[in-house]
Amino acid sequence: MNLKPETPLVAKLQIKRLEDECENLRLWRWRLTIAIELILITVLGACVVNFYAIR
């Protein structure tokens, strides 16, 4: 965050809060992506096991 020294403290705090919120959203996106991938891998594994159980 490169701001001029005369930038008001309130504006700096708001920008910092927005940056933290954005970082938090990125973290949650990664968590959801990993969780969905694990669910898909589990479903695929169940399908394979079911396929071989039927054969």
PDB file of C-alpha atoms in Angstrom:
ATOM      1  CA  MET A   1       0.000   0.000   0.000  1.00  0.00           C
ATOM      2  CA  ASN A   2       1.901   3.043  -1.279  1.00  0.00           C
ATOM      3  CA  LEU A   3       0.052   6.141  -0.110  1.00  0.00           C
ATOM      4  CA  LYS A   4       1.182   9.707   0.210  1.00  0.00           C
ATOM      5  CA  PRO A   5       2.048  10.831   3.748  1.00  0.00           C
ATOM      6  CA  GLU A   6      -0.785  13.364   3.739  1.00  0.00           C
ATOM      7  CA  THR A   7      -3.415  10.661   3.203  1.00  0.00           C
ATOM      8  CA  PRO A   8      -5.859  10.797   6.143  1.00  0.00           C
ATOM      9  CA  LEU A   9      -5.558   8.048   8.733  1.00  0.00           C
ATOM     10  CA  VAL A  10      -9.218   7.092   8.279  1.00  0.00           C
ATOM     11  CA  ALA A  11      -8.669   6.493   4.561  1.00  0.00           C
ATOM     12  CA  LYS A  12      -5.572   4.404   5.293  1.00  0.00           C
ATOM     13  CA  LEU A  13      -7.507   2.284   7.779  1.00  0.00           C
ATOM     14  CA  GLN A  14     -10.373   1.777   5.311  1.00  0.00           C
ATOM     15  CA  ILE A  15      -7.946   0.713   2.574  1.00  0.00           C
ATOM     16  CA  LYS A  16      -6.200  -1.673   4.984  1.00  0.00           C
ATOM     17  CA  ARG A  17      -9.556  -3.161   6.019  1.00  0.00           C
ATOM     18  CA  LEU A  18     -10.550  -3.683   2.371  1.00  0.00           C
ATOM     19  CA  GLU A  19      -7.215  -5.328   1.605  1.00  0.00           C
ATOM     20  CA  ASP A  20      -7.635  -7.681   4.579  1.00  0.00           C
ATOM     21  CA  GLU A  21     -11.179  -8.518   3.508  1.00  0.00           C
ATOM     22  CA  CYS A  22     -10.010  -9.250  -0.035  1.00  0.00           C
ATOM     23  CA  GLU A  23      -7.260 -11.531   1.267  1.00  0.00           C
ATOM     24  CA  ASN A  24      -9.808 -13.333   3.448  1.00  0.00           C
ATOM     25  CA  LEU A  25     -12.059 -13.899   0.417  1.00  0.00           C
ATOM     26  CA  ARG A  26      -9.130 -15.314  -1.563  1.00  0.00           C
ATOM     27  CA  LEU A  27      -8.358 -17.700   1.300  1.00  0.00           C
ATOM     28  CA  TRP A  28     -11.966 -18.882   1.450  1.00  0.00           C
ATOM     29  CA  ARG A  29     -12.027 -19.383  -2.326  1.00  0.00           C
ATOM     30  CA  TRP A  30      -8.991 -21.668  -2.074  1.00  0.00           C
ATOM     31  CA  ARG A  31     -10.565 -23.596   0.813  1.00  0.00           C
ATOM     32  CA  LEU A  32     -13.791 -24.113  -1.136  1.00  0.00           C
ATOM     33  CA  THR A  33     -11.866 -25.169  -4.243  1.00  0.00           C
ATOM     34  CA  ILE A  34      -9.912 -27.782  -2.299  1.00  0.00           C
ATOM     35  CA  ALA A  35     -13.058 -29.042  -0.557  1.00  0.00           C
ATOM     36  CA  ILE A  36     -14.938 -29.398  -3.860  1.00  0.00           C
ATOM     37  CA  GLU A  37     -11.996 -31.212  -5.447  1.00  0.00           C
ATOM     38  CA  LEU A  38     -11.883 -33.671  -2.539  1.00  0.00           C
ATOM     39  CA  ILE A  39     -15.631 -34.290  -2.852  1.00  0.00           C
ATOM     40  CA  LEU A  40     -15.290 -34.923  -6.600  1.00  0.00           C
ATOM     41  CA  ILE A  41     -12.386 -37.330  -6.058  1.00  0.00           C
ATOM     42  CA  THR A  42     -14.464 -39.199  -3.453  1.00  0.00           C
ATOM     43  CA  VAL A  43     -17.448 -39.419  -5.812  1.00  0.00           C
ATOM     44  CA  LEU A  44     -15.228 -40.642  -8.636  1.00  0.00           C
ATOM     45  CA  GLY A  45     -13.725 -43.274  -6.340  1.00  0.00           C
ATOM     46  CA  ALA A  46     -17.198 -44.420  -5.300  1.00  0.00           C
ATOM     47  CA  CYS A  47     -18.224 -44.722  -8.958  1.00  0.00           C
ATOM     48  CA  VAL A  48     -15.146 -46.830  -9.756  1.00  0.00           C
ATOM     49  CA  VAL A  49     -15.733 -49.100  -6.766  1.00  0.00           C
ATOM     50  CA  ASN A  50     -19.414 -49.445  -7.698  1.00  0.00           C
ATOM     51  CA  PHE A  51     -18.508 -50.239 -11.317  1.00  0.00           C
ATOM     52  CA  TYR A  52     -16.172 -53.065 -10.290  1.00  0.00           C
ATOM     53  CA  ALA A  53     -18.652 -54.332  -7.671  1.00  0.00           C
ATOM     54  CA  ILE A  54     -21.325 -54.691 -10.363  1.00  0.00           C
ATOM     55  CA  ARG A  55     -18.975 -56.500 -12.788  1.00  0.00           C
TER      56      ARG A  55
END
